[in-house]
PDB file of C-alpha atoms in Angstrom:
ATOM      1  CA  MET A   1       0.000   0.000   0.000  1.00 61.00           C
ATOM      2  CA  GLU A   2       2.860   2.339   0.832  1.00 61.00           C
ATOM      3  CA  THR A   3       4.493   1.565  -2.521  1.00 59.00           C
ATOM      4  CA  ILE A   4       1.358   2.415  -4.505  1.00 61.00           C
ATOM      5  CA  TYR A   5       0.972   5.600  -2.458  1.00 58.00           C
ATOM      6  CA  GLN A   6       4.586   6.620  -3.160  1.00 59.00           C
ATOM      7  CA  LEU A   7       4.121   6.105  -6.914  1.00 57.00           C
ATOM      8  CA  GLU A   8       1.391   8.739  -7.056  1.00 57.00           C
ATOM      9  CA  LYS A   9       2.407  12.390  -7.482  1.00 55.00           C
ATOM     10  CA  GLY A  10       0.421  15.349  -6.169  1.00 49.00           C
ATOM     11  CA  MET A  11      -2.155  15.567  -3.384  1.00 47.00           C
ATOM     12  CA  THR A  12      -5.149  15.114  -5.700  1.00 52.00           C
ATOM     13  CA  LYS A  13      -3.762  11.808  -6.927  1.00 64.00           C
ATOM     14  CA  LYS A  14      -2.843  10.766  -3.392  1.00 63.00           C
ATOM     15  CA  GLN A  15      -6.393  11.391  -2.124  1.00 70.00           C
ATOM     16  CA  TYR A  16      -7.686   9.509  -5.148  1.00 77.00           C
ATOM     17  CA  ILE A  17      -5.573   6.484  -4.216  1.00 77.00           C
ATOM     18  CA  PHE A  18      -6.900   6.569  -0.630  1.00 81.00           C
ATOM     19  CA  ASP A  19     -10.463   6.621  -1.945  1.00 84.00           C
ATOM     20  CA  ALA A  20      -9.649   3.769  -4.335  1.00 86.00           C
ATOM     21  CA  MET A  21      -8.073   1.714  -1.534  1.00 86.00           C
ATOM     22  CA  LYS A  22     -11.130   2.103   0.633  1.00 88.00           C
ATOM     23  CA  GLN A  23     -13.606   1.310  -2.156  1.00 91.00           C
ATOM     24  CA  LEU A  24     -11.603  -1.723  -3.291  1.00 92.00           C
ATOM     25  CA  ALA A  25     -11.371  -2.995   0.289  1.00 90.00           C
ATOM     26  CA  LEU A  26     -15.120  -2.548   0.777  1.00 92.00           C
ATOM     27  CA  GLU A  27     -15.802  -4.638  -2.330  1.00 92.00           C
ATOM     28  CA  ALA A  28     -13.063  -7.221  -1.795  1.00 90.00           C
ATOM     29  CA  PHE A  29     -14.069  -7.974   1.793  1.00 89.00           C
ATOM     30  CA  ARG A  30     -17.809  -7.418   1.526  1.00 89.00           C
ATOM     31  CA  VAL A  31     -18.611 -10.881   2.901  1.00 87.00           C
ATOM     32  CA  ASN A  32     -16.794 -10.064   6.171  1.00 86.00           C
ATOM     33  CA  ARG A  33     -19.155  -7.810   8.115  1.00 89.00           C
ATOM     34  CA  ASP A  34     -16.574  -6.928  10.799  1.00 88.00           C
ATOM     35  CA  ILE A  35     -14.075  -5.680   8.235  1.00 86.00           C
ATOM     36  CA  ILE A  36     -16.782  -3.743   6.381  1.00 90.00           C
ATOM     37  CA  HIS A  37     -18.013  -2.115   9.585  1.00 92.00           C
ATOM     38  CA  ASN A  38     -14.477  -0.988  10.487  1.00 89.00           C
ATOM     39  CA  LEU A  39     -13.756   0.204   6.929  1.00 89.00           C
ATOM     40  CA  GLU A  40     -16.904   2.322   6.863  1.00 90.00           C
ATOM     41  CA  ARG A  41     -15.759   4.140  10.006  1.00 89.00           C
ATOM     42  CA  CYS A  42     -12.144   4.537   8.858  1.00 86.00           C
ATOM     43  CA  GLU A  43     -10.911   7.835   7.416  1.00 84.00           C
ATOM     44  CA  LEU A  44      -8.091   7.583   4.918  1.00 79.00           C
ATOM     45  CA  SER A  45      -6.556  10.917   4.095  1.00 76.00           C
ATOM     46  CA  SER A  46      -2.815  10.692   4.745  1.00 75.00           C
ATOM     47  CA  PHE A  47       0.116   8.322   4.634  1.00 75.00           C
ATOM     48  CA  SER A  48      -0.141   7.916   8.403  1.00 80.00           C
ATOM     49  CA  ASP A  49      -3.624   6.362   7.970  1.00 81.00           C
ATOM     50  CA  LEU A  50      -2.295   3.327   6.085  1.00 82.00           C
ATOM     51  CA  PRO A  51      -1.501   1.384   9.301  1.00 84.00           C
ATOM     52  CA  LYS A  52      -5.201   1.724  10.235  1.00 87.00           C
ATOM     53  CA  LEU A  53      -6.195   0.170   6.930  1.00 84.00           C
ATOM     54  CA  ARG A  54      -3.608  -2.579   7.412  1.00 83.00           C
ATOM     55  CA  GLN A  55      -4.994  -3.344  10.879  1.00 84.00           C
ATOM     56  CA  ILE A  56      -8.564  -3.504   9.569  1.00 85.00           C
ATOM     57  CA  ILE A  57      -7.540  -5.929   6.825  1.00 84.00           C
ATOM     58  CA  LEU A  58      -5.660  -8.052   9.369  1.00 81.00           C
ATOM     59  CA  HIS A  59      -8.908  -8.439  11.350  1.00 73.00           C
ATOM     60  CA  ASN A  60      -7.755 -10.506  14.329  1.00 64.00           C
ATOM     61  CA  GLY A  61      -4.449 -11.218  12.598  1.00 62.00           C
ATOM     62  CA  ASN A  62      -5.496 -14.677  11.446  1.00 64.00           C
ATOM     63  CA  ASN A  63      -4.600 -15.785   7.931  1.00 61.00           C
ATOM     64  CA  ALA A  64      -4.590 -12.258   6.550  1.00 71.00           C
ATOM     65  CA  GLY A  65      -1.907 -13.032   3.962  1.00 76.00           C
ATOM     66  CA  GLU A  66      -4.490 -14.058   1.407  1.00 82.00           C
ATOM     67  CA  ARG A  67      -6.512 -10.915   2.061  1.00 82.00           C
ATOM     68  CA  PHE A  68      -3.447  -8.748   1.439  1.00 83.00           C
ATOM     69  CA  ILE A  69      -2.515 -10.667  -1.710  1.00 85.00           C
ATOM     70  CA  CYS A  70      -6.013 -10.267  -3.150  1.00 88.00           C
ATOM     71  CA  PHE A  71      -6.331  -6.627  -2.084  1.00 88.00           C
ATOM     72  CA  PHE A  72      -2.910  -5.641  -3.393  1.00 87.00           C
ATOM     73  CA  SER A  73      -3.572  -7.428  -6.702  1.00 91.00           C
ATOM     74  CA  LEU A  74      -6.835  -5.532  -7.107  1.00 93.00           C
ATOM     75  CA  LEU A  75      -5.006  -2.300  -6.312  1.00 89.00           C
ATOM     76  CA  LEU A  76      -2.362  -3.060  -8.947  1.00 87.00           C
ATOM     77  CA  VAL A  77      -5.061  -3.708 -11.561  1.00 91.00           C
ATOM     78  CA  HIS A  78      -6.863  -0.505 -10.508  1.00 88.00           C
ATOM     79  CA  GLN A  79      -3.680   1.545 -10.945  1.00 81.00           C
ATOM     80  CA  TYR A  80      -3.090   0.028 -14.430  1.00 77.00           C
ATOM     81  CA  TYR A  81      -0.128  -2.086 -13.356  1.00 79.00           C
ATOM     82  CA  GLY A  82      -1.960  -5.250 -14.450  1.00 81.00           C
ATOM     83  CA  PRO A  83      -2.378  -7.919 -15.264  1.00 93.00           C
ATOM     84  CA  ALA A  84      -1.753  -9.220 -11.768  1.00 92.00           C
ATOM     85  CA  TYR A  85      -0.791 -12.878 -11.445  1.00 92.00           C
ATOM     86  CA  ILE A  86      -1.734 -14.542  -8.164  1.00 90.00           C
ATOM     87  CA  CYS A  87       0.016 -17.876  -7.697  1.00 89.00           C
ATOM     88  CA  SER A  88      -1.388 -19.817  -4.770  1.00 86.00           C
ATOM     89  CA  ASP A  89      -2.717 -23.211  -3.759  1.00 83.00           C
ATOM     90  CA  ASP A  90      -4.866 -21.709  -1.009  1.00 79.00           C
ATOM     91  CA  GLY A  91      -8.334 -22.698  -2.146  1.00 76.00           C
ATOM     92  CA  LYS A  92     -10.041 -21.487   1.001  1.00 76.00           C
ATOM     93  CA  GLY A  93      -8.403 -18.058   1.104  1.00 75.00           C
ATOM     94  CA  VAL A  94      -7.502 -16.989  -2.416  1.00 83.00           C
ATOM     95  CA  TYR A  95      -9.891 -19.030  -4.577  1.00 84.00           C
ATOM     96  CA  THR A  96     -12.892 -18.384  -2.326  1.00 84.00           C
ATOM     97  CA  MET A  97     -12.243 -14.625  -2.512  1.00 86.00           C
ATOM     98  CA  TYR A  98     -11.888 -14.921  -6.278  1.00 89.00           C
ATOM     99  CA  ASN A  99     -15.325 -16.528  -6.409  1.00 88.00           C
ATOM    100  CA  THR A 100     -16.809 -13.535  -4.573  1.00 89.00           C
ATOM    101  CA  PHE A 101     -15.429 -11.306  -7.347  1.00 91.00           C
ATOM    102  CA  VAL A 102     -17.046 -13.274 -10.203  1.00 88.00           C
ATOM    103  CA  ASN A 103     -20.382 -11.421 -10.214  1.00 88.00           C
ATOM    104  CA  ASN A 104     -19.335  -8.241  -8.423  1.00 93.00           C
ATOM    105  CA  GLU A 105     -20.240  -5.545 -10.925  1.00 94.00           C
ATOM    106  CA  SER A 106     -19.406  -2.813  -8.406  1.00 94.00           C
ATOM    107  CA  LEU A 107     -15.849  -4.146  -8.209  1.00 95.00           C
ATOM    108  CA  PHE A 108     -15.603  -4.259 -11.990  1.00 95.00           C
ATOM    109  CA  GLY A 109     -16.801  -0.641 -12.138  1.00 94.00           C
ATOM    110  CA  ILE A 110     -14.134   0.514  -9.659  1.00 93.00           C
ATOM    111  CA  LEU A 111     -11.493  -1.303 -11.706  1.00 94.00           C
ATOM    112  CA  GLY A 112     -12.800   0.154 -14.978  1.00 92.00           C
ATOM    113  CA  ILE A 113     -13.542  -3.319 -16.338  1.00 93.00           C
ATOM    114  CA  ASP A 114     -16.748  -4.212 -18.180  1.00 93.00           C
ATOM    115  CA  ASP A 115     -17.387  -7.778 -17.043  1.00 93.00           C
ATOM    116  CA  PHE A 116     -15.931 -10.955 -15.607  1.00 92.00           C
ATOM    117  CA  LEU A 117     -14.142 -11.851 -18.849  1.00 93.00           C
ATOM    118  CA  GLY A 118     -12.266  -8.546 -18.686  1.00 93.00           C
ATOM    119  CA  PHE A 119     -11.574  -9.097 -14.998  1.00 94.00           C
ATOM    120  CA  LYS A 120     -10.244 -12.595 -15.704  1.00 92.00           C
ATOM    121  CA  GLN A 121      -7.712 -11.110 -18.153  1.00 94.00           C
ATOM    122  CA  GLN A 122      -6.397  -8.664 -15.536  1.00 94.00           C
ATOM    123  CA  TYR A 123      -6.611 -10.747 -12.344  1.00 93.00           C
ATOM    124  CA  ILE A 124      -5.051 -14.092 -13.202  1.00 92.00           C
ATOM    125  CA  LEU A 125      -5.261 -16.788 -10.555  1.00 90.00           C
ATOM    126  CA  LEU A 126      -2.883 -19.729 -10.956  1.00 91.00           C
ATOM    127  CA  SER A 127      -2.454 -22.783  -8.752  1.00 91.00           C
ATOM    128  CA  TYR A 128       0.719 -24.865  -8.703  1.00 92.00           C
ATOM    129  CA  ASP A 129      -1.060 -27.574 -10.707  1.00 94.00           C
ATOM    130  CA  ARG A 130      -2.166 -25.018 -13.325  1.00 93.00           C
ATOM    131  CA  ILE A 131       1.397 -23.716 -13.654  1.00 93.00           C
ATOM    132  CA  LEU A 132       2.605 -27.309 -13.982  1.00 93.00           C
ATOM    133  CA  GLN A 133       0.070 -27.963 -16.756  1.00 94.00           C
ATOM    134  CA  LEU A 134       1.015 -24.774 -18.625  1.00 93.00           C
ATOM    135  CA  SER A 135       4.712 -25.638 -18.321  1.00 91.00           C
ATOM    136  CA  ILE A 136       4.208 -29.055 -19.871  1.00 94.00           C
ATOM    137  CA  GLN A 137       1.902 -27.772 -22.610  1.00 89.00           C
ATOM    138  CA  ASN A 138       4.602 -25.342 -23.738  1.00 83.00           C
ATOM    139  CA  THR A 139       7.188 -28.114 -24.306  1.00 88.00           C
ATOM    140  CA  LYS A 140       7.655 -31.086 -26.583  1.00 87.00           C
ATOM    141  CA  LEU A 141       8.264 -33.649 -23.847  1.00 91.00           C
ATOM    142  CA  SER A 142       7.766 -37.376 -24.448  1.00 93.00           C
ATOM    143  CA  SER A 143       5.290 -39.413 -22.351  1.00 92.00           C
ATOM    144  CA  GLU A 144       8.090 -40.618 -20.100  1.00 94.00           C
ATOM    145  CA  GLU A 145       9.480 -37.109 -19.675  1.00 95.00           C
ATOM    146  CA  ILE A 146       6.039 -35.718 -18.803  1.00 95.00           C
ATOM    147  CA  TYR A 147       5.508 -38.400 -16.161  1.00 94.00           C
ATOM    148  CA  ALA A 148       9.033 -37.855 -14.763  1.00 95.00           C
ATOM    149  CA  PHE A 149       8.477 -34.096 -14.690  1.00 94.00           C
ATOM    150  CA  VAL A 150       5.129 -34.394 -12.865  1.00 95.00           C
ATOM    151  CA  HIS A 151       6.492 -37.025 -10.469  1.00 93.00           C
ATOM    152  CA  SER A 152       9.578 -34.944  -9.589  1.00 94.00           C
ATOM    153  CA  SER A 153       7.603 -31.701  -9.270  1.00 92.00           C
ATOM    154  CA  GLY A 154       6.764 -32.298  -5.622  1.00 91.00           C
ATOM    155  CA  ARG A 155       3.074 -31.598  -6.173  1.00 91.00           C
ATOM    156  CA  ASN A 156       0.692 -32.665  -3.451  1.00 91.00           C
ATOM    157  CA  GLU A 157      -1.385 -35.553  -4.838  1.00 93.00           C
ATOM    158  CA  SER A 158      -3.830 -35.305  -1.933  1.00 92.00           C
ATOM    159  CA  ARG A 159      -4.784 -31.675  -2.662  1.00 90.00           C
ATOM    160  CA  LYS A 160      -8.123 -31.274  -4.417  1.00 91.00           C
ATOM    161  CA  VAL A 161      -7.847 -29.725  -7.855  1.00 92.00           C
ATOM    162  CA  ILE A 162     -10.567 -27.833  -9.726  1.00 91.00           C
ATOM    163  CA  TYR A 163     -10.494 -29.008 -13.315  1.00 94.00           C
ATOM    164  CA  SER A 164     -12.505 -30.185 -16.287  1.00 95.00           C
ATOM    165  CA  LEU A 165     -11.884 -33.496 -17.994  1.00 92.00           C
ATOM    166  CA  ASP A 166     -13.384 -33.927 -21.435  1.00 86.00           C
ATOM    167  CA  GLY A 167     -15.677 -30.986 -20.644  1.00 87.00           C
ATOM    168  CA  GLN A 168     -16.986 -32.311 -17.306  1.00 94.00           C
ATOM    169  CA  SER A 169     -16.113 -30.386 -14.111  1.00 94.00           C
ATOM    170  CA  PHE A 170     -14.447 -32.008 -11.100  1.00 94.00           C
ATOM    171  CA  HIS A 171     -13.011 -31.020  -7.721  1.00 92.00           C
ATOM    172  CA  THR A 172     -11.000 -34.070  -6.692  1.00 94.00           C
ATOM    173  CA  GLU A 173      -7.510 -35.310  -5.986  1.00 95.00           C
ATOM    174  CA  ILE A 174      -5.418 -36.346  -9.002  1.00 96.00           C
ATOM    175  CA  LYS A 175      -2.628 -38.908  -8.887  1.00 96.00           C
ATOM    176  CA  ASN A 176       0.565 -37.934 -10.705  1.00 96.00           C
ATOM    177  CA  ALA A 177       0.208 -40.731 -13.268  1.00 95.00           C
ATOM    178  CA  ASN A 178      -3.310 -39.585 -14.196  1.00 95.00           C
ATOM    179  CA  LEU A 179      -2.307 -35.935 -14.362  1.00 96.00           C
ATOM    180  CA  ALA A 180       0.622 -36.731 -16.665  1.00 95.00           C
ATOM    181  CA  LYS A 181      -1.554 -38.898 -18.909  1.00 95.00           C
ATOM    182  CA  TRP A 182      -4.395 -36.360 -19.116  1.00 95.00           C
ATOM    183  CA  ILE A 183      -2.037 -33.469 -19.848  1.00 94.00           C
ATOM    184  CA  GLU A 184      -0.290 -35.504 -22.547  1.00 93.00           C
ATOM    185  CA  GLU A 185      -3.642 -36.413 -24.122  1.00 92.00           C
ATOM    186  CA  GLY A 186      -4.917 -32.820 -23.867  1.00 91.00           C
ATOM    187  CA  LYS A 187      -8.000 -33.973 -21.923  1.00 93.00           C
ATOM    188  CA  ILE A 188      -7.616 -31.843 -18.802  1.00 95.00           C
ATOM    189  CA  GLU A 189      -8.012 -28.125 -18.186  1.00 93.00           C
ATOM    190  CA  ILE A 190      -7.038 -27.113 -14.667  1.00 93.00           C
ATOM    191  CA  SER A 191      -8.966 -24.094 -13.393  1.00 87.00           C
ATOM    192  CA  PHE A 192      -7.328 -23.919  -9.955  1.00 84.00           C
TER     193      PHE A 192
END
């Protein structure tokens, strides 16, 4: 937040960024009533107010890393530093927040984006498995090399993956052998 603030020149721009931070936070955290209540009462008008905003986002200090990642990514997109790539396997924190953005037209309006398709081009969420799939798709590896690559990647086979296989959606675990085979055959599209 301090970095974005420092990039802006002039008091008009600096007040604009405070207003944008508050509006983005209100939309990003709208499902958390405690955060919203504290944001509505918070005045942001100077650099010294940023710790207040940080404390509100922390909200009890538990697992706030995902909140900051999502908020900062939205702020980057808002300030035209996008697209923002969010690489995380945290389905509960990052992917759940992403799902709250899907139909949030107010958020799209603040970001200057028309719809979810435009948002998806600027706010790109990638899981480790998705990065793995993209890495393999951009090579000419043999079947054995694909399997070896997936097996040596250290991916967690017990983590549930959101994907489609031959057009049907799933949210299940995938064994390395199956993942390698499906990527090689071009049958799988990992969403998160």
